[in-house]
Short mmCIF file of C-alpha atoms in Angstrom, two decimals:
data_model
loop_
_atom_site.label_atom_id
_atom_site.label_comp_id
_atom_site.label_asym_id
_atom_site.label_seq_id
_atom_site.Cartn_x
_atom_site.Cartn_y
_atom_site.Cartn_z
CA UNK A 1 169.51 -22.35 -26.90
CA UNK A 2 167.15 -20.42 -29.31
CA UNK A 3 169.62 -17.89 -31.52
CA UNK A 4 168.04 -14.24 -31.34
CA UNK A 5 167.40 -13.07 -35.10
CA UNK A 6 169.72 -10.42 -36.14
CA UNK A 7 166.89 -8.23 -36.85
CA UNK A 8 165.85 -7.74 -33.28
CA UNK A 9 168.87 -5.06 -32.52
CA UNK A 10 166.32 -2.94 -34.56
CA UNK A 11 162.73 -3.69 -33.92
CA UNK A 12 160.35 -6.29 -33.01
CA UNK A 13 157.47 -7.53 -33.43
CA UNK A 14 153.93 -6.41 -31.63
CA UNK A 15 151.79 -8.84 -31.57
CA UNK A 16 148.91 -7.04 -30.19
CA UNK A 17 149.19 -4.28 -32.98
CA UNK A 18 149.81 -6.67 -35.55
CA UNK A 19 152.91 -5.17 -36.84
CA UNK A 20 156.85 -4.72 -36.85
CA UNK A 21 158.26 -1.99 -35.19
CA UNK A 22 161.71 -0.47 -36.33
CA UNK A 23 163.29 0.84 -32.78
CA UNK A 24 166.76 2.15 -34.26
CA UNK A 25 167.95 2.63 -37.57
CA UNK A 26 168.93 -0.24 -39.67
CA UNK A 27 172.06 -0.05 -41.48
CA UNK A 28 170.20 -0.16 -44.50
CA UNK A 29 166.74 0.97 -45.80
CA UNK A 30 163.79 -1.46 -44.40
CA UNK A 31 160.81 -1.86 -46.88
CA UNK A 32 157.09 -3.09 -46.46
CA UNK A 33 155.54 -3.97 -50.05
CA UNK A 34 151.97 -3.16 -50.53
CA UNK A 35 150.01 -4.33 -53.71
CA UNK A 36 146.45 -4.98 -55.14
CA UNK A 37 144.75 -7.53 -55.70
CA UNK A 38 144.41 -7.84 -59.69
CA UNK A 39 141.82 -5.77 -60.49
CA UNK A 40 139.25 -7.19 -62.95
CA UNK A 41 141.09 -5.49 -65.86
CA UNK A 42 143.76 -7.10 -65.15
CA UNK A 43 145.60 -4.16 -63.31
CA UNK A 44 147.99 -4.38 -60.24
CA UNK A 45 149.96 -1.87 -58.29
CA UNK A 46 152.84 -2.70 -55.89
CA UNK A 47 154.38 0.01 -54.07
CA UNK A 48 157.93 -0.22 -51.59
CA UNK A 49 157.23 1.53 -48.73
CA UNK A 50 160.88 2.14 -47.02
CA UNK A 51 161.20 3.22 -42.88
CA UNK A 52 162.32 6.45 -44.75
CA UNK A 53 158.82 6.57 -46.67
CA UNK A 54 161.16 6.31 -50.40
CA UNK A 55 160.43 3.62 -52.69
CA UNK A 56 159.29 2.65 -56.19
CA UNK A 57 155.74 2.24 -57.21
CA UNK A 58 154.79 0.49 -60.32
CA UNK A 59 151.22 -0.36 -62.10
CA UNK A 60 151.09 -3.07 -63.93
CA UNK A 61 148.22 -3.77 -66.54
CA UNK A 62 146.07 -6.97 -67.87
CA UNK A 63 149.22 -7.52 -71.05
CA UNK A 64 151.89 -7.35 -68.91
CA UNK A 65 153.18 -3.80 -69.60
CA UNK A 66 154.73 -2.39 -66.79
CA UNK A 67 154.62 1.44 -65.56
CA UNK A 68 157.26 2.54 -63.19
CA UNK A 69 155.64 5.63 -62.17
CA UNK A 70 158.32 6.51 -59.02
CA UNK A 71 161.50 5.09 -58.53
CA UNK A 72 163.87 5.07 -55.14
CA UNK A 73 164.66 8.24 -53.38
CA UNK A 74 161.74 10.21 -55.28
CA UNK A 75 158.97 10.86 -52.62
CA UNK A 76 158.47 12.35 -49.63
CA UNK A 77 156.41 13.97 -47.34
CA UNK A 78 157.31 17.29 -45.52
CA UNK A 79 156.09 19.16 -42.59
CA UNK A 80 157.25 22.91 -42.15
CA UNK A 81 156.55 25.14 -39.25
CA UNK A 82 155.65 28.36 -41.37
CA UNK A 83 156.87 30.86 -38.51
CA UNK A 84 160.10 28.90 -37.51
CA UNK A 85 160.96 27.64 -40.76
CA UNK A 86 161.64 24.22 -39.14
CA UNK A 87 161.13 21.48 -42.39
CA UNK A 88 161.01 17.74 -40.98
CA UNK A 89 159.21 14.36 -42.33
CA UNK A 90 156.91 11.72 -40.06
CA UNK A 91 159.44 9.29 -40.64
CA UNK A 92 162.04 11.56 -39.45
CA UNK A 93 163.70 11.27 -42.59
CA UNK A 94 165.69 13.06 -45.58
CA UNK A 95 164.73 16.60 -43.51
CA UNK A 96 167.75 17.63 -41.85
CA UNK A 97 165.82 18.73 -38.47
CA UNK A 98 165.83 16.62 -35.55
CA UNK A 99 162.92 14.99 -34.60
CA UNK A 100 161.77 12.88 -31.25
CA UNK A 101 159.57 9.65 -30.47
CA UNK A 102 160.33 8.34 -34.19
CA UNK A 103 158.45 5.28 -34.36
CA UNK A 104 157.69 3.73 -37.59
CA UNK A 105 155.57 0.25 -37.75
CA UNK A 106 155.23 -2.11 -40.61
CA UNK A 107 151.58 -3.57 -40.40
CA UNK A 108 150.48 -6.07 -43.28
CA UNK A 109 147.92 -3.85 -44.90
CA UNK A 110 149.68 0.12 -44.26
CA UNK A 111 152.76 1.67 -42.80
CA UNK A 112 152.51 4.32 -40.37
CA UNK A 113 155.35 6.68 -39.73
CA UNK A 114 155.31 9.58 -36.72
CA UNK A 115 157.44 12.05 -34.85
CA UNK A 116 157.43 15.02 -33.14
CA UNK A 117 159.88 18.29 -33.86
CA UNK A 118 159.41 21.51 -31.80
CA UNK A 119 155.81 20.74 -30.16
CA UNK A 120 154.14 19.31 -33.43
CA UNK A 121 153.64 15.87 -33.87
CA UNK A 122 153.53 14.58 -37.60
CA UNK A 123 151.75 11.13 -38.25
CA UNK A 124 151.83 9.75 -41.90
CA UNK A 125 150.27 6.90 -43.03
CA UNK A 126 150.82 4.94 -46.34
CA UNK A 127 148.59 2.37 -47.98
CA UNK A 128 147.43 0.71 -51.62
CA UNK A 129 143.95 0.15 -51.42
CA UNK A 130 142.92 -3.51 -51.99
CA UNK A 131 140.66 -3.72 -54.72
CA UNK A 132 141.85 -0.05 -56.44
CA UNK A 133 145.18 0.25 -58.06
CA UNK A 134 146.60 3.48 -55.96
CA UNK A 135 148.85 4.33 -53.40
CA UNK A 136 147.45 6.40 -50.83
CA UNK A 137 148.91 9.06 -47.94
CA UNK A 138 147.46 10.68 -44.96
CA UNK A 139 149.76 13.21 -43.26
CA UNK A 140 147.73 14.59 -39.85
CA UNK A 141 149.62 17.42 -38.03
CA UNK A 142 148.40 17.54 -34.19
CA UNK A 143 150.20 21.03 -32.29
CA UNK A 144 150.98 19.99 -28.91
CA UNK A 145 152.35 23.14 -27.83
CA UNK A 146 149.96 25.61 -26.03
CA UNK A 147 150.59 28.80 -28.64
CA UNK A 148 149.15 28.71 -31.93
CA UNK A 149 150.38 27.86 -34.59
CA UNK A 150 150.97 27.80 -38.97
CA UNK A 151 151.86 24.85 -40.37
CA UNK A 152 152.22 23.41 -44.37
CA UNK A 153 152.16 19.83 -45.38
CA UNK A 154 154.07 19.38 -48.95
CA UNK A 155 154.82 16.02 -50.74
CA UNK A 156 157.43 15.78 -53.36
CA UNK A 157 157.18 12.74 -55.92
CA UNK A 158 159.46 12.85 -59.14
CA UNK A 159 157.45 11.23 -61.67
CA UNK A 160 159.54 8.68 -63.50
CA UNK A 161 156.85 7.39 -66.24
CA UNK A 162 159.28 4.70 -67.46
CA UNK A 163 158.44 0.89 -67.88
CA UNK A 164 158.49 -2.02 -69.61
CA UNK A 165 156.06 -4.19 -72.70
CA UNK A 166 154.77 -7.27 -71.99
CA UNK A 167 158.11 -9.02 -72.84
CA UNK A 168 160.41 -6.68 -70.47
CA UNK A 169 162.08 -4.19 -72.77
CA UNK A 170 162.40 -0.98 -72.69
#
């Protein structure tokens, strides 16, 4: 008898979309690691992309000096309903406003986040580009209700700027 991996109480793989899906929240955060290939320089990026959309990101150059430019619990992307004041994220999290049809998949190459809150559904997608070292967000808003609607998208990344030389200190 085939044991079922512990990991399927909260997601599972689709194999026609090519990705995991997280289904319920893990009891810890969940991460997909994107990175560059090294640039001809010599440069790399590698970002942690959690189900929560926090993680570090860190550039890395041709000597081996290491820029941590945003550590754990230091981004996010918002959504706020301007007329109801309603603040929530695509992945549903740190935004204390409940949100519906969370869905968050882990493909190789991005991670896409969505959910709705009050008629507006929030899709964010997060990605490092191949060949350039950056880490790159789309946040798309769609309004589902039938009355119109003003709406801000806001991102919040504390810049950390720390690192290490080519020999790991400080």
């Amino acid at each position: 008898m085939r044991d079922t991996p512990s990991f399927s109480r909260f997601g599972r793989f689709d194999e026609e979309a090519a990705c995991f899906r997280i289904e319920a929240e893990p009891p810890m955060k969940w991460w997909n690691l994107h990175c560059t290939a090294i640039h001809p320089r010599g440069t790399e990026m590698y970002a942690e992309v959690a189900h929560c959309n926090d993680g570090p990101t860190r550039v890395r150059d041709a000597d081996g000096v290491t820029v941590n430019l945003v550590s754990y619990d230091q981004k996010y992307h918002y959504v706020r309903d301007d007329d109801s004041h309603t603040v929530f994220c695509p992945s549903g999290l740190p935004a204390p406003a409940d949100v519906e049809d969370r869905q968050i998949a882990f493909h190789r190459e991005k991670t896409v986040m969505s959910s709705r809150c009050e008629g507006l559904l929030a899709r964010q997608r997060v990605f490092v580009p191949r060949k350039i070292p950056v880490e790159c967000t789309t946040v798309e808003v769609t309004n589902e209700s039938q009355r119109r609607r003003s709406v801000s998208v806001f991102s919040y990344a504390l810049f950390q700027l720390t690192g290490t030389d080519h020999e790991g200190r400080g």
